[in-house]
Amino acid sequence: MVLEVVKYGHPALRRKGERIEKLTPEIQQLIADMFETMYAAKGVGLAAQQVGRALQLTVLDVRGATDRPSTLEIAGKEANVEALMPIALINPEITPVGNPIAGPEGCLSFPEIFADIVRPDMTEVRALNQKFESVEFRCGGLLSRAVQHEIDHLNGILFIDRMKRADKEELKPELDALQAETKEALKKAKG
Ligand code: ZN
């Protein structure tokens, strides 16, 4: 089922996710729905907060972004990115490593808003996958950027928090309008 993606201004986006202790049928269904939602929205990643759930859970699939390559290393050896995809990361722990590099980012909770964000170019990841198996890898390129962006979501951090001040200032009218629209819709929904 395609879920509603909540937009900037929704309180769920600022909540730190709780750890998932067990792969229940409910969590399995949530993961399936999050993949479906991400593909419907043509995104490369989606965090639980973006569907209104404060959990340590994100889904990723970078295979569609052929113009922005990714790299992958497992146990120190080069590995096939496509073979790892699609992947859910549960209770992820990451260490961003390498040189800070600017790259374009968008977010499904911020439609039509894009900016360059500076992040370390590599990420070391430890997590559980959608089968609740341990996974450990090191990634670069788009996958590294997407992992860092999504794991920020799991901690209530948004890409606007990492924008250059001048970019955020320039986008302020759009950001304010989006936030107001979301809050208005929430008020209406409550009656
Ligand atoms: Zn996002």
Short mmCIF file of N, CA and C and ligand atoms in Angstrom, two decimals:
data_model
loop_
_atom_site.label_atom_id
_atom_site.label_comp_id
_atom_site.label_asym_id
_atom_site.label_seq_id
_atom_site.Cartn_x
_atom_site.Cartn_y
_atom_site.Cartn_z
N MET A 1 0.85 -1.19 0.00
CA MET A 1 0.00 0.00 0.00
C MET A 1 0.88 1.25 0.00
N VAL A 2 0.54 2.19 -0.87
CA VAL A 2 1.29 3.45 -0.88
C VAL A 2 0.81 4.31 0.29
N LEU A 3 1.76 4.74 1.12
CA LEU A 3 1.42 5.54 2.30
C LEU A 3 1.56 7.03 1.98
N GLU A 4 0.96 7.84 2.84
CA GLU A 4 1.10 9.29 2.66
C GLU A 4 2.50 9.70 3.15
N VAL A 5 3.20 10.49 2.34
CA VAL A 5 4.50 11.03 2.77
C VAL A 5 4.23 12.37 3.44
N VAL A 6 4.61 12.49 4.71
CA VAL A 6 4.34 13.74 5.40
C VAL A 6 5.34 14.81 4.97
N LYS A 7 4.90 16.04 4.98
CA LYS A 7 5.70 17.15 4.48
C LYS A 7 6.26 17.99 5.63
N TYR A 8 7.22 18.81 5.27
CA TYR A 8 7.86 19.72 6.22
C TYR A 8 6.79 20.50 6.98
N GLY A 9 6.93 20.52 8.31
CA GLY A 9 5.91 21.16 9.15
C GLY A 9 5.17 20.10 9.96
N HIS A 10 5.28 18.83 9.53
CA HIS A 10 4.64 17.73 10.27
C HIS A 10 5.55 17.36 11.45
N PRO A 11 4.98 17.25 12.66
CA PRO A 11 5.83 17.00 13.83
C PRO A 11 6.60 15.67 13.78
N ALA A 12 6.08 14.67 13.04
CA ALA A 12 6.76 13.37 12.97
C ALA A 12 8.19 13.50 12.44
N LEU A 13 8.42 14.49 11.58
CA LEU A 13 9.75 14.65 10.97
C LEU A 13 10.82 15.07 11.98
N ARG A 14 10.38 15.57 13.13
CA ARG A 14 11.34 16.02 14.14
C ARG A 14 11.50 15.03 15.29
N ARG A 15 10.88 13.85 15.16
CA ARG A 15 10.97 12.87 16.24
C ARG A 15 12.08 11.86 16.01
N LYS A 16 12.84 11.60 17.08
CA LYS A 16 13.89 10.58 17.00
C LYS A 16 13.23 9.21 17.00
N GLY A 17 13.71 8.33 16.14
CA GLY A 17 13.09 7.02 16.01
C GLY A 17 13.44 6.07 17.15
N GLU A 18 12.48 5.25 17.52
CA GLU A 18 12.73 4.20 18.51
C GLU A 18 13.35 3.00 17.83
N ARG A 19 14.16 2.26 18.58
CA ARG A 19 14.76 1.04 18.05
C ARG A 19 13.69 -0.03 17.83
N ILE A 20 13.92 -0.87 16.83
CA ILE A 20 13.02 -1.99 16.55
C ILE A 20 13.66 -3.25 17.13
N GLU A 21 12.97 -3.89 18.07
CA GLU A 21 13.58 -5.03 18.76
C GLU A 21 13.22 -6.37 18.11
N LYS A 22 12.15 -6.37 17.31
CA LYS A 22 11.66 -7.64 16.74
C LYS A 22 11.05 -7.38 15.37
N LEU A 23 11.28 -8.30 14.44
CA LEU A 23 10.70 -8.16 13.11
C LEU A 23 9.29 -8.77 13.13
N THR A 24 8.32 -8.00 13.58
CA THR A 24 6.94 -8.48 13.66
C THR A 24 6.28 -8.40 12.27
N PRO A 25 5.15 -9.10 12.08
CA PRO A 25 4.43 -8.98 10.81
C PRO A 25 4.07 -7.53 10.51
N GLU A 26 3.79 -6.75 11.55
CA GLU A 26 3.44 -5.34 11.36
C GLU A 26 4.63 -4.55 10.79
N ILE A 27 5.82 -4.82 11.31
CA ILE A 27 7.02 -4.13 10.80
C ILE A 27 7.31 -4.59 9.37
N GLN A 28 7.15 -5.90 9.11
CA GLN A 28 7.38 -6.41 7.74
C GLN A 28 6.43 -5.73 6.75
N GLN A 29 5.19 -5.53 7.17
CA GLN A 29 4.21 -4.86 6.30
C GLN A 29 4.61 -3.39 6.10
N LEU A 30 5.07 -2.76 7.19
CA LEU A 30 5.50 -1.35 7.09
C LEU A 30 6.66 -1.22 6.10
N ILE A 31 7.62 -2.15 6.17
CA ILE A 31 8.77 -2.11 5.26
C ILE A 31 8.28 -2.25 3.81
N ALA A 32 7.39 -3.21 3.56
CA ALA A 32 6.85 -3.42 2.21
C ALA A 32 6.14 -2.15 1.72
N ASP A 33 5.35 -1.55 2.60
CA ASP A 33 4.62 -0.33 2.23
C ASP A 33 5.58 0.84 1.99
N MET A 34 6.66 0.90 2.77
CA MET A 34 7.63 2.00 2.58
C MET A 34 8.35 1.86 1.24
N PHE A 35 8.69 0.62 0.85
CA PHE A 35 9.29 0.42 -0.48
C PHE A 35 8.32 0.87 -1.57
N GLU A 36 7.07 0.44 -1.43
CA GLU A 36 6.06 0.78 -2.44
C GLU A 36 5.89 2.31 -2.54
N THR A 37 5.88 2.95 -1.38
CA THR A 37 5.72 4.41 -1.32
C THR A 37 6.91 5.12 -1.96
N MET A 38 8.12 4.62 -1.64
CA MET A 38 9.34 5.22 -2.19
C MET A 38 9.37 5.09 -3.71
N TYR A 39 9.02 3.92 -4.24
CA TYR A 39 9.03 3.74 -5.69
C TYR A 39 7.96 4.60 -6.36
N ALA A 40 6.78 4.70 -5.73
CA ALA A 40 5.70 5.51 -6.30
C ALA A 40 6.12 6.98 -6.38
N ALA A 41 6.93 7.41 -5.42
CA ALA A 41 7.36 8.82 -5.38
C ALA A 41 8.67 9.03 -6.15
N LYS A 42 9.22 7.94 -6.72
CA LYS A 42 10.48 7.99 -7.46
C LYS A 42 11.65 8.51 -6.60
N GLY A 43 11.65 8.09 -5.34
CA GLY A 43 12.75 8.48 -4.46
C GLY A 43 13.80 7.39 -4.39
N VAL A 44 14.99 7.70 -3.86
CA VAL A 44 16.03 6.69 -3.66
C VAL A 44 16.09 6.24 -2.20
N GLY A 45 15.37 6.96 -1.33
CA GLY A 45 15.35 6.60 0.08
C GLY A 45 14.11 7.15 0.75
N LEU A 46 13.69 6.47 1.82
CA LEU A 46 12.52 6.93 2.57
C LEU A 46 12.70 6.47 4.02
N ALA A 47 12.49 7.39 4.95
CA ALA A 47 12.63 7.08 6.38
C ALA A 47 11.24 6.92 7.00
N ALA A 48 11.18 6.13 8.08
CA ALA A 48 9.89 5.87 8.75
C ALA A 48 9.21 7.18 9.17
N GLN A 49 10.01 8.17 9.61
CA GLN A 49 9.44 9.45 10.02
C GLN A 49 8.63 10.08 8.89
N GLN A 50 9.02 9.80 7.63
CA GLN A 50 8.35 10.41 6.49
C GLN A 50 6.97 9.80 6.21
N VAL A 51 6.70 8.66 6.85
CA VAL A 51 5.34 8.12 6.78
C VAL A 51 4.69 8.19 8.16
N GLY A 52 5.22 9.08 8.99
CA GLY A 52 4.59 9.39 10.28
C GLY A 52 4.92 8.43 11.40
N ARG A 53 6.00 7.62 11.24
CA ARG A 53 6.36 6.65 12.27
C ARG A 53 7.76 6.95 12.80
N ALA A 54 7.88 7.16 14.11
CA ALA A 54 9.19 7.46 14.69
C ALA A 54 9.91 6.16 15.06
N LEU A 55 10.55 5.56 14.06
CA LEU A 55 11.26 4.29 14.24
C LEU A 55 12.65 4.39 13.61
N GLN A 56 13.57 3.50 14.06
CA GLN A 56 14.89 3.42 13.45
C GLN A 56 14.81 2.51 12.23
N LEU A 57 14.21 3.02 11.17
CA LEU A 57 13.97 2.23 9.96
C LEU A 57 13.96 3.13 8.72
N THR A 58 14.76 2.72 7.73
CA THR A 58 14.74 3.44 6.46
C THR A 58 14.87 2.43 5.32
N VAL A 59 14.34 2.77 4.17
CA VAL A 59 14.50 1.92 2.98
C VAL A 59 15.25 2.71 1.91
N LEU A 60 16.03 1.99 1.11
CA LEU A 60 16.86 2.62 0.08
C LEU A 60 16.90 1.76 -1.18
N ASP A 61 16.96 2.41 -2.31
CA ASP A 61 17.25 1.73 -3.57
C ASP A 61 17.80 2.76 -4.55
N VAL A 62 19.10 2.67 -4.82
CA VAL A 62 19.74 3.67 -5.70
C VAL A 62 19.84 3.19 -7.15
N ARG A 63 19.26 2.03 -7.46
CA ARG A 63 19.44 1.48 -8.83
C ARG A 63 18.86 2.37 -9.91
N GLY A 64 17.81 3.14 -9.58
CA GLY A 64 17.17 3.99 -10.59
C GLY A 64 18.01 5.21 -10.97
N ALA A 65 18.94 5.59 -10.11
CA ALA A 65 19.72 6.82 -10.34
C ALA A 65 21.00 6.50 -11.10
N THR A 66 20.85 6.19 -12.38
CA THR A 66 22.01 5.74 -13.17
C THR A 66 23.01 6.85 -13.45
N ASP A 67 22.56 8.12 -13.35
CA ASP A 67 23.46 9.24 -13.61
C ASP A 67 24.31 9.62 -12.40
N ARG A 68 24.02 9.00 -11.25
CA ARG A 68 24.78 9.32 -10.04
C ARG A 68 25.29 8.03 -9.41
N PRO A 69 26.53 7.68 -9.72
CA PRO A 69 27.05 6.37 -9.30
C PRO A 69 27.26 6.23 -7.79
N SER A 70 27.27 4.98 -7.36
CA SER A 70 27.55 4.63 -5.96
C SER A 70 28.68 3.62 -5.93
N THR A 71 29.39 3.56 -4.81
CA THR A 71 30.40 2.52 -4.63
C THR A 71 30.07 1.74 -3.37
N LEU A 72 30.56 0.49 -3.32
CA LEU A 72 30.27 -0.37 -2.18
C LEU A 72 31.47 -1.25 -1.87
N GLU A 73 31.76 -1.38 -0.58
CA GLU A 73 32.80 -2.30 -0.13
C GLU A 73 32.22 -3.13 1.01
N ILE A 74 32.41 -4.46 0.90
CA ILE A 74 31.99 -5.35 1.99
C ILE A 74 33.22 -6.12 2.44
N ALA A 75 33.51 -6.06 3.73
CA ALA A 75 34.71 -6.71 4.30
C ALA A 75 35.98 -6.30 3.53
N GLY A 76 36.06 -5.02 3.20
CA GLY A 76 37.26 -4.48 2.55
C GLY A 76 37.37 -4.77 1.07
N LYS A 77 36.38 -5.46 0.52
CA LYS A 77 36.43 -5.80 -0.91
C LYS A 77 35.33 -5.08 -1.68
N GLU A 78 35.67 -4.68 -2.90
CA GLU A 78 34.68 -4.02 -3.75
C GLU A 78 33.51 -4.97 -3.99
N ALA A 79 32.29 -4.44 -3.90
CA ALA A 79 31.10 -5.29 -4.06
C ALA A 79 30.11 -4.61 -4.99
N ASN A 80 29.14 -5.41 -5.43
CA ASN A 80 28.15 -4.94 -6.40
C ASN A 80 27.01 -4.20 -5.68
N VAL A 81 26.87 -2.92 -6.00
CA VAL A 81 25.83 -2.10 -5.36
C VAL A 81 24.44 -2.67 -5.65
N GLU A 82 24.24 -3.05 -6.92
CA GLU A 82 22.91 -3.52 -7.35
C GLU A 82 22.47 -4.75 -6.55
N ALA A 83 23.44 -5.60 -6.21
CA ALA A 83 23.12 -6.83 -5.48
C ALA A 83 22.64 -6.54 -4.06
N LEU A 84 23.05 -5.39 -3.51
CA LEU A 84 22.64 -5.02 -2.15
C LEU A 84 21.23 -4.41 -2.13
N MET A 85 20.79 -3.94 -3.30
CA MET A 85 19.52 -3.22 -3.41
C MET A 85 18.38 -4.18 -3.74
N PRO A 86 17.15 -3.89 -3.34
CA PRO A 86 16.77 -2.83 -2.40
C PRO A 86 17.12 -3.24 -0.98
N ILE A 87 17.36 -2.27 -0.13
CA ILE A 87 17.72 -2.60 1.25
C ILE A 87 16.96 -1.74 2.27
N ALA A 88 16.56 -2.40 3.35
CA ALA A 88 16.03 -1.67 4.51
C ALA A 88 17.14 -1.66 5.55
N LEU A 89 17.30 -0.57 6.24
CA LEU A 89 18.26 -0.49 7.34
C LEU A 89 17.47 -0.27 8.63
N ILE A 90 17.64 -1.25 9.54
CA ILE A 90 16.95 -1.20 10.83
C ILE A 90 18.00 -0.95 11.92
N ASN A 91 17.71 -0.04 12.83
CA ASN A 91 18.63 0.34 13.91
C ASN A 91 20.04 0.63 13.39
N PRO A 92 20.17 1.41 12.33
CA PRO A 92 21.50 1.61 11.74
C PRO A 92 22.42 2.46 12.62
N GLU A 93 23.70 2.10 12.54
CA GLU A 93 24.74 2.94 13.16
C GLU A 93 25.69 3.28 12.03
N ILE A 94 25.97 4.56 11.85
CA ILE A 94 26.85 4.93 10.75
C ILE A 94 28.00 5.78 11.24
N THR A 95 29.10 5.69 10.48
CA THR A 95 30.23 6.57 10.68
C THR A 95 30.56 7.19 9.34
N PRO A 96 30.26 8.47 9.15
CA PRO A 96 30.67 9.13 7.92
C PRO A 96 32.19 9.31 7.95
N VAL A 97 32.86 8.97 6.86
CA VAL A 97 34.33 9.09 6.78
C VAL A 97 34.71 9.75 5.46
N GLY A 98 35.94 10.17 5.36
CA GLY A 98 36.40 10.73 4.09
C GLY A 98 36.22 12.23 4.03
N ASN A 99 36.38 12.75 2.83
CA ASN A 99 36.42 14.20 2.63
C ASN A 99 35.03 14.78 2.46
N PRO A 100 34.79 15.93 3.10
CA PRO A 100 33.51 16.60 2.88
C PRO A 100 33.36 17.00 1.42
N ILE A 101 32.19 16.72 0.86
CA ILE A 101 31.96 17.03 -0.54
C ILE A 101 30.52 17.53 -0.69
N ALA A 102 30.34 18.55 -1.54
CA ALA A 102 29.00 19.10 -1.77
C ALA A 102 28.32 18.33 -2.89
N GLY A 103 27.03 18.09 -2.73
CA GLY A 103 26.28 17.40 -3.78
C GLY A 103 24.81 17.76 -3.66
N PRO A 104 24.09 17.65 -4.79
CA PRO A 104 22.68 18.05 -4.78
C PRO A 104 21.81 17.06 -3.99
N GLU A 105 20.87 17.60 -3.24
CA GLU A 105 19.93 16.76 -2.50
C GLU A 105 18.53 17.32 -2.58
N GLY A 106 17.57 16.41 -2.61
CA GLY A 106 16.18 16.75 -2.45
C GLY A 106 15.62 15.83 -1.38
N CYS A 107 14.33 15.97 -1.08
CA CYS A 107 13.72 15.16 -0.04
C CYS A 107 12.24 15.05 -0.35
N LEU A 108 11.68 13.84 -0.22
CA LEU A 108 10.27 13.64 -0.55
C LEU A 108 9.34 14.44 0.37
N SER A 109 9.86 14.88 1.51
CA SER A 109 9.05 15.70 2.41
C SER A 109 9.17 17.20 2.10
N PHE A 110 9.98 17.51 1.08
CA PHE A 110 10.17 18.89 0.63
C PHE A 110 10.03 18.95 -0.89
N PRO A 111 8.82 18.79 -1.41
CA PRO A 111 8.67 18.70 -2.88
C PRO A 111 9.26 19.93 -3.59
N GLU A 112 9.99 19.65 -4.64
CA GLU A 112 10.56 20.70 -5.51
C GLU A 112 11.56 21.62 -4.82
N ILE A 113 12.10 21.21 -3.69
CA ILE A 113 13.14 22.02 -3.03
C ILE A 113 14.45 21.23 -3.09
N PHE A 114 15.47 21.86 -3.65
CA PHE A 114 16.76 21.20 -3.82
C PHE A 114 17.87 22.15 -3.36
N ALA A 115 18.96 21.55 -2.85
CA ALA A 115 20.12 22.37 -2.49
C ALA A 115 21.34 21.48 -2.43
N ASP A 116 22.51 22.10 -2.53
CA ASP A 116 23.75 21.36 -2.35
C ASP A 116 24.02 21.23 -0.85
N ILE A 117 24.35 20.02 -0.43
CA ILE A 117 24.63 19.76 0.98
C ILE A 117 26.05 19.17 1.06
N VAL A 118 26.82 19.66 2.02
CA VAL A 118 28.18 19.14 2.21
C VAL A 118 28.13 17.99 3.22
N ARG A 119 28.65 16.83 2.79
CA ARG A 119 28.73 15.66 3.68
C ARG A 119 30.03 14.90 3.39
N PRO A 120 30.56 14.16 4.38
CA PRO A 120 31.71 13.29 4.09
C PRO A 120 31.34 12.33 2.96
N ASP A 121 32.31 12.02 2.07
CA ASP A 121 31.95 11.28 0.85
C ASP A 121 31.79 9.77 1.05
N MET A 122 32.24 9.23 2.18
CA MET A 122 32.08 7.79 2.43
C MET A 122 31.32 7.58 3.74
N THR A 123 30.66 6.42 3.82
CA THR A 123 29.92 6.09 5.04
C THR A 123 30.14 4.63 5.40
N GLU A 124 30.47 4.38 6.66
CA GLU A 124 30.51 3.01 7.16
C GLU A 124 29.18 2.74 7.85
N VAL A 125 28.56 1.63 7.49
CA VAL A 125 27.21 1.33 7.95
C VAL A 125 27.16 -0.03 8.65
N ARG A 126 26.50 -0.06 9.81
CA ARG A 126 26.17 -1.34 10.50
C ARG A 126 24.69 -1.29 10.81
N ALA A 127 23.97 -2.30 10.44
CA ALA A 127 22.52 -2.29 10.65
C ALA A 127 21.98 -3.70 10.53
N LEU A 128 20.66 -3.82 10.68
CA LEU A 128 19.95 -5.04 10.33
C LEU A 128 19.20 -4.75 9.04
N ASN A 129 19.07 -5.76 8.18
CA ASN A 129 18.35 -5.55 6.93
C ASN A 129 16.89 -6.01 7.08
N GLN A 130 16.16 -6.07 5.97
CA GLN A 130 14.73 -6.40 6.02
C GLN A 130 14.46 -7.82 6.48
N LYS A 131 15.52 -8.67 6.50
CA LYS A 131 15.34 -10.03 7.04
C LYS A 131 15.82 -10.11 8.49
N PHE A 132 16.17 -8.96 9.06
CA PHE A 132 16.69 -8.87 10.42
C PHE A 132 18.06 -9.54 10.53
N GLU A 133 18.82 -9.53 9.41
CA GLU A 133 20.18 -10.06 9.40
C GLU A 133 21.14 -8.87 9.54
N SER A 134 22.29 -9.12 10.21
CA SER A 134 23.29 -8.05 10.33
C SER A 134 23.93 -7.77 8.98
N VAL A 135 24.07 -6.51 8.67
CA VAL A 135 24.80 -6.11 7.47
C VAL A 135 25.83 -5.07 7.88
N GLU A 136 26.96 -5.11 7.19
CA GLU A 136 28.02 -4.16 7.46
C GLU A 136 28.66 -3.84 6.13
N PHE A 137 28.72 -2.57 5.78
CA PHE A 137 29.35 -2.19 4.51
C PHE A 137 29.86 -0.77 4.57
N ARG A 138 30.66 -0.44 3.56
CA ARG A 138 31.18 0.91 3.42
C ARG A 138 30.76 1.39 2.04
N CYS A 139 30.18 2.57 1.96
CA CYS A 139 29.69 3.01 0.66
C CYS A 139 30.15 4.42 0.34
N GLY A 140 30.08 4.74 -0.96
CA GLY A 140 30.46 6.06 -1.44
C GLY A 140 29.46 6.53 -2.49
N GLY A 141 29.66 7.73 -2.97
CA GLY A 141 28.80 8.27 -4.03
C GLY A 141 27.38 8.50 -3.54
N LEU A 142 26.42 8.26 -4.43
CA LEU A 142 25.02 8.55 -4.11
C LEU A 142 24.53 7.74 -2.91
N LEU A 143 24.92 6.46 -2.84
CA LEU A 143 24.44 5.63 -1.73
C LEU A 143 24.90 6.19 -0.38
N SER A 144 26.14 6.67 -0.33
CA SER A 144 26.65 7.25 0.90
C SER A 144 25.85 8.50 1.29
N ARG A 145 25.59 9.32 0.31
CA ARG A 145 24.81 10.55 0.56
C ARG A 145 23.38 10.19 1.01
N ALA A 146 22.78 9.23 0.32
CA ALA A 146 21.40 8.84 0.65
C ALA A 146 21.34 8.24 2.06
N VAL A 147 22.31 7.39 2.40
CA VAL A 147 22.33 6.78 3.74
C VAL A 147 22.43 7.87 4.81
N GLN A 148 23.33 8.82 4.59
CA GLN A 148 23.49 9.88 5.60
C GLN A 148 22.22 10.74 5.71
N HIS A 149 21.60 11.03 4.57
CA HIS A 149 20.36 11.82 4.56
C HIS A 149 19.25 11.08 5.31
N GLU A 150 19.09 9.78 5.02
CA GLU A 150 18.01 9.00 5.65
C GLU A 150 18.25 8.82 7.15
N ILE A 151 19.51 8.57 7.51
CA ILE A 151 19.77 8.34 8.94
C ILE A 151 19.63 9.64 9.73
N ASP A 152 19.87 10.76 9.10
CA ASP A 152 19.51 12.04 9.73
C ASP A 152 18.02 12.05 10.08
N HIS A 153 17.18 11.61 9.13
CA HIS A 153 15.72 11.57 9.39
C HIS A 153 15.40 10.77 10.65
N LEU A 154 16.12 9.64 10.84
CA LEU A 154 15.83 8.77 11.98
C LEU A 154 16.14 9.46 13.31
N ASN A 155 16.93 10.53 13.22
CA ASN A 155 17.25 11.31 14.41
C ASN A 155 16.54 12.66 14.43
N GLY A 156 15.57 12.83 13.55
CA GLY A 156 14.80 14.08 13.52
C GLY A 156 15.53 15.24 12.86
N ILE A 157 16.60 14.92 12.12
CA ILE A 157 17.39 15.97 11.45
C ILE A 157 16.99 16.04 9.98
N LEU A 158 16.83 17.23 9.46
CA LEU A 158 16.39 17.43 8.07
C LEU A 158 17.48 18.10 7.25
N PHE A 159 17.42 17.92 5.92
CA PHE A 159 18.51 18.46 5.09
C PHE A 159 18.59 19.99 5.15
N ILE A 160 17.48 20.64 5.50
CA ILE A 160 17.56 22.11 5.65
C ILE A 160 18.46 22.49 6.83
N ASP A 161 18.63 21.58 7.80
CA ASP A 161 19.50 21.86 8.95
C ASP A 161 20.97 21.87 8.52
N ARG A 162 21.25 21.26 7.36
CA ARG A 162 22.64 21.16 6.90
C ARG A 162 22.91 22.05 5.68
N MET A 163 21.91 22.82 5.28
CA MET A 163 22.10 23.73 4.14
C MET A 163 22.99 24.89 4.52
N LYS A 164 23.66 25.45 3.51
CA LYS A 164 24.40 26.70 3.74
C LYS A 164 23.38 27.77 4.10
N ARG A 165 23.78 28.67 4.99
CA ARG A 165 22.86 29.70 5.46
C ARG A 165 22.26 30.49 4.29
N ALA A 166 23.10 30.82 3.29
CA ALA A 166 22.63 31.63 2.16
C ALA A 166 21.57 30.88 1.34
N ASP A 167 21.77 29.56 1.16
CA ASP A 167 20.79 28.75 0.41
C ASP A 167 19.47 28.70 1.15
N LYS A 168 19.56 28.51 2.47
CA LYS A 168 18.34 28.39 3.28
C LYS A 168 17.59 29.73 3.28
N GLU A 169 18.34 30.80 3.31
CA GLU A 169 17.76 32.15 3.29
C GLU A 169 17.00 32.35 1.97
N GLU A 170 17.64 31.92 0.88
CA GLU A 170 17.03 32.08 -0.44
C GLU A 170 15.75 31.23 -0.57
N LEU A 171 15.75 30.06 0.07
CA LEU A 171 14.59 29.15 -0.02
C LEU A 171 13.52 29.46 1.03
N LYS A 172 13.78 30.44 1.87
CA LYS A 172 12.88 30.72 3.01
C LYS A 172 11.41 30.90 2.61
N PRO A 173 11.10 31.66 1.55
CA PRO A 173 9.67 31.81 1.20
C PRO A 173 9.00 30.47 0.90
N GLU A 174 9.69 29.59 0.13
CA GLU A 174 9.12 28.27 -0.19
C GLU A 174 8.99 27.41 1.07
N LEU A 175 10.02 27.45 1.92
CA LEU A 175 10.00 26.64 3.15
C LEU A 175 8.88 27.09 4.09
N ASP A 176 8.75 28.39 4.24
CA ASP A 176 7.70 28.93 5.12
C ASP A 176 6.31 28.56 4.59
N ALA A 177 6.15 28.66 3.26
CA ALA A 177 4.85 28.36 2.64
C ALA A 177 4.50 26.88 2.83
N LEU A 178 5.50 26.00 2.63
CA LEU A 178 5.28 24.56 2.78
C LEU A 178 4.90 24.22 4.22
N GLN A 179 5.62 24.79 5.16
CA GLN A 179 5.37 24.55 6.58
C GLN A 179 3.95 25.01 6.96
N ALA A 180 3.56 26.19 6.48
CA ALA A 180 2.24 26.73 6.79
C ALA A 180 1.14 25.85 6.20
N GLU A 181 1.39 25.39 4.97
CA GLU A 181 0.41 24.53 4.28
C GLU A 181 0.22 23.21 5.05
N THR A 182 1.34 22.62 5.50
CA THR A 182 1.27 21.37 6.25
C THR A 182 0.50 21.57 7.56
N LYS A 183 0.81 22.66 8.26
CA LYS A 183 0.16 22.90 9.57
C LYS A 183 -1.34 23.15 9.38
N GLU A 184 -1.69 23.84 8.31
CA GLU A 184 -3.09 24.13 8.01
C GLU A 184 -3.84 22.82 7.74
N ALA A 185 -3.21 21.94 6.95
CA ALA A 185 -3.83 20.65 6.61
C ALA A 185 -4.01 19.79 7.87
N LEU A 186 -3.02 19.84 8.78
CA LEU A 186 -3.12 19.08 10.03
C LEU A 186 -4.26 19.59 10.90
N LYS A 187 -4.40 20.91 10.94
CA LYS A 187 -5.46 21.52 11.73
C LYS A 187 -6.83 21.09 11.20
N LYS A 188 -6.95 21.13 9.88
CA LYS A 188 -8.22 20.74 9.22
C LYS A 188 -8.55 19.28 9.51
N ALA A 189 -7.51 18.43 9.42
CA ALA A 189 -7.71 17.00 9.63
C ALA A 189 -8.22 16.72 11.04
N LYS A 190 -7.75 17.55 11.99
CA LYS A 190 -8.18 17.39 13.39
C LYS A 190 -9.61 17.88 13.58
N GLY A 191 -10.08 18.74 12.68
CA GLY A 191 -11.42 19.28 12.77
C GLY A 191 -11.44 20.53 13.62
ZN ZN B 1 14.53 13.24 3.17
#
